[in-house]
Amino acid sequence: MSRYGNRATAVVLAIGLAVTVGACSSSGGKEAEENAEGLSGGKAGTPTMTVAMITHAAPGDTFWDIIKKGAQSAASKDNVDLKYSADPSSANQATLIQSAIDSKVDGIAVTLPDPPALVPVVQKAIAAGIPVIAFNAGITSFEDSGALAYFGSDESVAGETAGARAAQDGAKHVLCVVQEQGQVQLEARCDGVQKGFGGGQYDKIYVNGRDMPSVQTTIATKLQQDKTIDLVVTLGAPFALASIQAAKDTGSQAKVATFDFNPQIPEQIKSGALQWAIDQQPFLQGYSAVDGLWLYKNNGNVLGGGKATLTGPYLVDKNNVDFVAKFAAAGNR
């Protein structure tokens, strides 16, 4: 994994205060304990607090299952009633945040993929006395929103890491695939890939990430049109799998690498079908966002000192995939 000096803030995994066994809450209790078995580490004796987690997850994107699992693990430990909701539409996500405000929740954990649409409603939550923690998307705007903290990857750094690795591996023509146009964190990844790659040929295409057959067809068409593409870089694990199949179907010699992880990725790396993956550790993002709100509510703690707490990039390839694979198999990476 590449290091980038002072830009990388040390990742801090929040440690709970003294915990005792207590009763399960309605949606952060029994189900969360079962889904995050072995990771919750006891149960806080503090009063139940309600946290709304609102993301821009698209239906069927397995990346968000890992975010949610981390959040559920922290909720189980912290006696948090976790209310999770998601919508890839910025307008709808803003409505979900407003609904959480109207419900008078104790805290909000939110992604900020479209700051102009979401920062104003986050500021409304803070004005209403509800603490907010941002995570996953919005590293450049969370401070303006007034959020207490941010947990996630610096996507520019992650993109540069990917681009530099592509150059190191000898790629000459990189294609970066964006599954949702206009999301700031995805654009930052591809911009970083281009910067890190340097002087090689670089292209970017947009696909409909909510329609996987369309994703595969669009990538296959591009590979058929341009035989010089020798590396496809996707921004999510499901799209990497679609790209691998697209290359096979078209007889393309292009290799595939990706951002993000899911349980299918380790075997693809081991087999050589996938070159490497840039992991932003989504479990840690979901866990830290919920635990951070609990720490603030119960002990006045704020992690990060007003700056982003980074959870990535963590580059996984054949050298370390065996170590990560056991955690991915459990659904935690």
XYZ file of C-alpha atoms in Angstrom:
333
model
C 0.000 0.000 0.000
C 1.392 3.392 -0.948
C 1.832 6.113 1.646
C 1.427 9.786 0.904
C 3.045 11.627 3.787
C 0.917 13.951 5.841
C -2.141 13.494 3.633
C -2.846 10.194 5.309
C -4.419 10.441 8.755
C -3.954 7.397 10.977
C -6.963 5.133 11.091
C -8.388 4.947 14.583
C -10.777 2.149 15.438
C -12.998 3.552 18.169
C -12.829 1.606 21.397
C -15.999 1.568 23.463
C -16.213 2.658 27.084
C -16.910 0.012 29.739
C -19.565 -2.366 28.436
C -22.082 -4.581 30.110
C -24.744 -6.905 28.764
C -28.066 -5.150 28.123
C -31.354 -5.625 26.298
C -31.460 -5.632 22.472
C -32.901 -2.643 20.657
C -35.479 -3.018 17.904
C -33.248 -2.826 14.831
C -29.745 -2.517 16.273
C -29.999 -5.510 18.568
C -30.612 -9.185 17.799
C -30.341 -8.896 14.009
C -27.205 -6.803 14.236
C -25.630 -9.209 16.708
C -26.301 -12.141 14.394
C -24.986 -10.312 11.321
C -21.800 -9.166 13.061
C -21.184 -12.178 15.297
C -17.768 -12.160 16.921
C -17.065 -8.488 16.213
C -19.331 -6.553 18.570
C -17.297 -7.205 21.739
C -19.997 -6.927 24.408
C -22.831 -4.487 24.985
C -22.770 -0.943 26.323
C -24.717 -0.167 29.467
C -25.563 3.310 28.194
C -29.170 4.247 27.346
C -30.402 3.268 23.900
C -29.778 5.968 21.292
C -31.245 6.092 17.800
C -28.903 6.633 14.851
C -30.065 7.118 11.271
C -27.556 5.935 8.674
C -28.388 7.320 5.221
C -26.331 6.378 2.163
C -26.418 6.690 -1.606
C -26.305 2.902 -2.092
C -27.757 1.562 -5.318
C -29.901 -1.586 -5.056
C -27.855 -4.767 -5.385
C -24.421 -3.186 -4.860
C -22.708 -5.616 -2.465
C -20.229 -2.975 -1.311
C -22.927 -1.485 0.896
C -23.622 -4.798 2.611
C -20.165 -4.479 4.181
C -20.795 -0.856 5.232
C -24.051 -1.944 6.836
C -22.436 -4.902 8.571
C -19.854 -2.630 10.191
C -22.606 -0.256 11.298
C -24.627 -3.138 12.739
C -21.607 -4.406 14.646
C -21.068 -1.025 16.310
C -24.811 -0.661 16.933
C -24.905 -4.019 18.710
C -21.957 -3.090 20.915
C -23.159 0.433 21.660
C -26.852 -0.290 22.346
C -27.808 1.765 19.295
C -31.137 1.479 17.508
C -29.831 1.691 13.940
C -32.170 2.974 11.233
C -30.561 2.330 7.837
C -31.912 3.754 4.584
C -30.456 4.436 1.142
C -31.205 5.964 -2.235
C -28.810 6.714 -5.128
C -30.838 9.824 -6.009
C -29.427 12.893 -4.262
C -32.874 14.449 -3.972
C -34.261 11.309 -2.376
C -31.265 11.004 -0.074
C -31.886 14.585 1.077
C -35.514 13.637 1.791
C -34.341 10.694 3.895
C -32.117 13.030 5.914
C -35.045 15.400 6.447
C -37.164 12.468 7.617
C -34.477 11.580 10.156
C -34.508 15.178 11.389
C -38.292 15.095 11.716
C -38.020 11.827 13.665
C -35.688 13.547 16.147
C -33.024 10.847 16.002
C -30.023 11.116 18.341
C -27.463 11.144 15.542
C -27.081 10.890 11.776
C -24.350 9.089 9.813
C -24.445 10.108 6.161
C -22.596 9.902 2.854
C -22.148 13.087 0.820
C -21.732 12.112 -2.867
C -23.445 15.307 -4.072
C -22.483 18.121 -1.670
C -24.615 20.915 -3.208
C -27.738 18.787 -2.779
C -26.919 17.340 0.637
C -24.871 19.842 2.646
C -27.836 22.227 3.223
C -30.007 19.498 4.780
C -27.072 18.263 6.876
C -26.728 21.816 8.186
C -30.442 21.733 9.045
C -29.851 18.595 11.121
C -27.012 20.246 13.004
C -29.134 23.366 13.570
C -31.779 21.077 15.062
C -29.225 19.809 17.590
C -28.554 16.460 15.903
C -24.861 15.530 15.618
C -23.796 14.342 12.175
C -20.843 12.228 11.062
C -20.006 11.889 7.364
C -18.394 8.824 5.848
C -17.473 7.169 2.538
C -18.177 10.163 0.269
C -17.670 13.883 0.838
C -14.106 14.153 2.135
C -13.712 17.626 0.608
C -17.040 18.987 1.849
C -17.758 17.473 5.265
C -16.077 20.364 7.080
C -18.286 22.891 5.247
C -21.345 20.862 6.230
C -20.497 21.121 9.928
C -20.206 17.357 10.391
C -18.216 16.315 13.444
C -15.945 13.886 11.612
C -15.347 11.958 8.412
C -14.381 8.303 7.988
C -13.346 7.110 4.552
C -10.701 6.941 1.891
C -9.085 9.941 0.243
C -10.272 9.028 -3.233
C -7.693 11.205 -4.964
C -4.909 9.395 -3.112
C -6.582 6.045 -3.834
C -6.823 6.895 -7.526
C -3.175 7.938 -7.670
C -2.236 4.672 -5.981
C -4.141 2.737 -8.642
C -2.657 4.759 -11.495
C 0.874 4.355 -10.193
C 0.366 0.594 -9.841
C -0.978 0.418 -13.411
C 2.156 2.160 -14.672
C 4.349 -0.083 -12.530
C 2.681 -3.145 -14.054
C 3.467 -1.881 -17.546
C -0.007 -0.829 -18.711
C -0.045 1.427 -21.764
C -3.743 2.271 -22.163
C -6.060 2.446 -19.141
C -9.839 2.586 -19.275
C -11.536 3.896 -16.101
C -15.186 2.843 -15.700
C -17.571 5.089 -13.716
C -20.844 3.493 -12.626
C -22.697 6.633 -11.465
C -22.119 9.928 -13.231
C -21.692 13.040 -11.104
C -20.710 11.473 -7.774
C -17.708 13.395 -6.488
C -15.884 10.429 -4.974
C -16.052 8.405 -8.198
C -14.824 11.288 -10.328
C -11.956 11.811 -7.854
C -10.938 8.171 -8.232
C -10.703 8.345 -12.018
C -8.957 11.727 -11.902
C -6.452 10.202 -9.502
C -5.932 7.190 -11.769
C -5.113 9.499 -14.657
C -2.702 11.551 -12.526
C -0.951 8.522 -11.044
C -0.712 6.791 -14.417
C 1.277 9.666 -15.855
C 1.952 9.812 -19.570
C 0.149 6.683 -20.744
C -3.061 6.717 -22.762
C -6.165 7.124 -20.611
C -9.899 6.962 -21.297
C -13.001 7.150 -19.103
C -16.485 5.804 -19.787
C -19.767 5.977 -17.905
C -21.997 2.953 -17.412
C -25.383 2.449 -15.796
C -24.332 0.845 -12.529
C -27.915 -0.095 -11.706
C -28.133 -2.399 -14.741
C -25.347 -4.985 -14.681
C -26.085 -6.553 -18.103
C -25.849 -3.036 -19.558
C -22.546 -2.488 -17.737
C -21.071 -5.625 -19.285
C -22.360 -4.755 -22.759
C -21.032 -1.180 -22.618
C -17.571 -2.314 -21.538
C -17.531 -5.105 -24.145
C -18.425 -2.611 -26.880
C -15.589 -0.309 -25.813
C -13.094 -3.173 -25.782
C -14.208 -4.228 -29.257
C -13.846 -0.673 -30.552
C -10.364 -0.128 -29.119
C -8.023 -3.115 -29.037
C -5.202 -1.024 -27.511
C -6.879 -0.924 -24.087
C -4.762 -3.202 -21.908
C -6.133 -2.424 -18.443
C -9.716 -1.796 -17.323
C -10.010 -0.150 -13.902
C -13.474 -0.326 -12.339
C -14.659 1.611 -9.300
C -16.555 -1.227 -7.611
C -16.178 -4.973 -7.245
C -19.363 -6.031 -9.114
C -18.241 -4.003 -12.136
C -14.850 -5.722 -12.089
C -16.586 -9.091 -12.421
C -18.629 -7.734 -15.343
C -15.441 -6.410 -16.965
C -13.683 -9.758 -16.638
C -16.586 -11.402 -18.444
C -16.701 -8.652 -21.077
C -13.007 -9.181 -21.856
C -13.579 -12.925 -22.191
C -16.602 -12.491 -24.426
C -14.781 -10.158 -26.808
C -11.440 -11.970 -26.825
C -9.780 -8.828 -25.463
C -6.343 -9.146 -23.888
C -7.144 -6.309 -21.477
C -6.493 -7.050 -17.825
C -8.840 -5.885 -15.067
C -8.230 -4.194 -11.710
C -10.696 -2.580 -9.347
C -11.484 -0.396 -6.419
C -13.358 -2.001 -3.535
C -13.880 -5.531 -2.408
C -16.440 -8.275 -1.934
C -16.231 -12.006 -1.113
C -15.748 -12.920 -4.803
C -12.682 -10.749 -5.299
C -9.981 -12.842 -3.521
C -10.468 -15.863 -5.782
C -10.348 -13.623 -8.845
C -7.002 -12.222 -7.673
C -5.647 -15.674 -6.856
C -6.609 -16.967 -10.298
C -5.039 -14.006 -12.077
C -8.348 -12.899 -13.600
C -8.096 -9.732 -11.490
C -4.781 -7.974 -11.038
C -5.394 -6.122 -7.781
C -8.020 -4.286 -5.730
C -7.900 -0.982 -3.847
C -9.807 -1.591 -0.616
C -11.220 1.381 1.307
C -12.304 -0.914 4.165
C -16.040 -0.206 4.178
C -16.696 -2.250 7.331
C -14.461 0.195 9.178
C -16.349 3.156 7.729
C -19.755 1.916 8.861
C -18.445 0.835 12.247
C -16.590 4.077 12.948
C -19.489 6.313 11.899
C -21.891 4.689 14.364
C -19.317 4.286 17.115
C -18.199 7.886 16.624
C -21.723 9.160 17.265
C -21.990 6.968 20.378
C -18.660 8.273 21.685
C -19.772 11.861 21.094
C -23.133 11.318 22.780
C -21.732 9.524 25.816
C -18.279 11.006 26.328
C -17.998 14.123 24.150
C -15.310 12.505 21.977
C -14.604 13.549 18.386
C -12.172 11.484 16.333
C -9.959 13.064 13.695
C -9.353 16.502 15.178
C -11.585 18.095 12.542
C -9.774 16.311 9.719
C -10.676 13.147 7.820
C -9.788 9.821 9.392
C -8.645 7.638 6.520
C -9.694 4.008 6.082
C -7.782 3.512 2.834
C -6.351 2.996 0.314
C -5.260 -0.560 1.111
C -3.990 -2.340 -1.992
C -4.663 -6.081 -2.195
C -2.827 -8.288 -4.696
C -1.391 -11.803 -4.786
C 1.118 -10.883 -2.078
C -1.471 -10.297 0.651
C -4.753 -11.683 -0.676
C -4.582 -14.832 1.462
C -4.568 -12.715 4.619
C -7.560 -10.621 3.510
C -9.505 -13.519 1.976
C -10.609 -15.042 5.290
C -12.196 -11.768 6.327
C -13.832 -11.311 2.930
C -15.304 -14.809 3.211
C -16.987 -13.701 6.451
C -18.464 -10.690 4.658
C -16.367 -8.168 6.589
C -14.015 -7.056 3.759
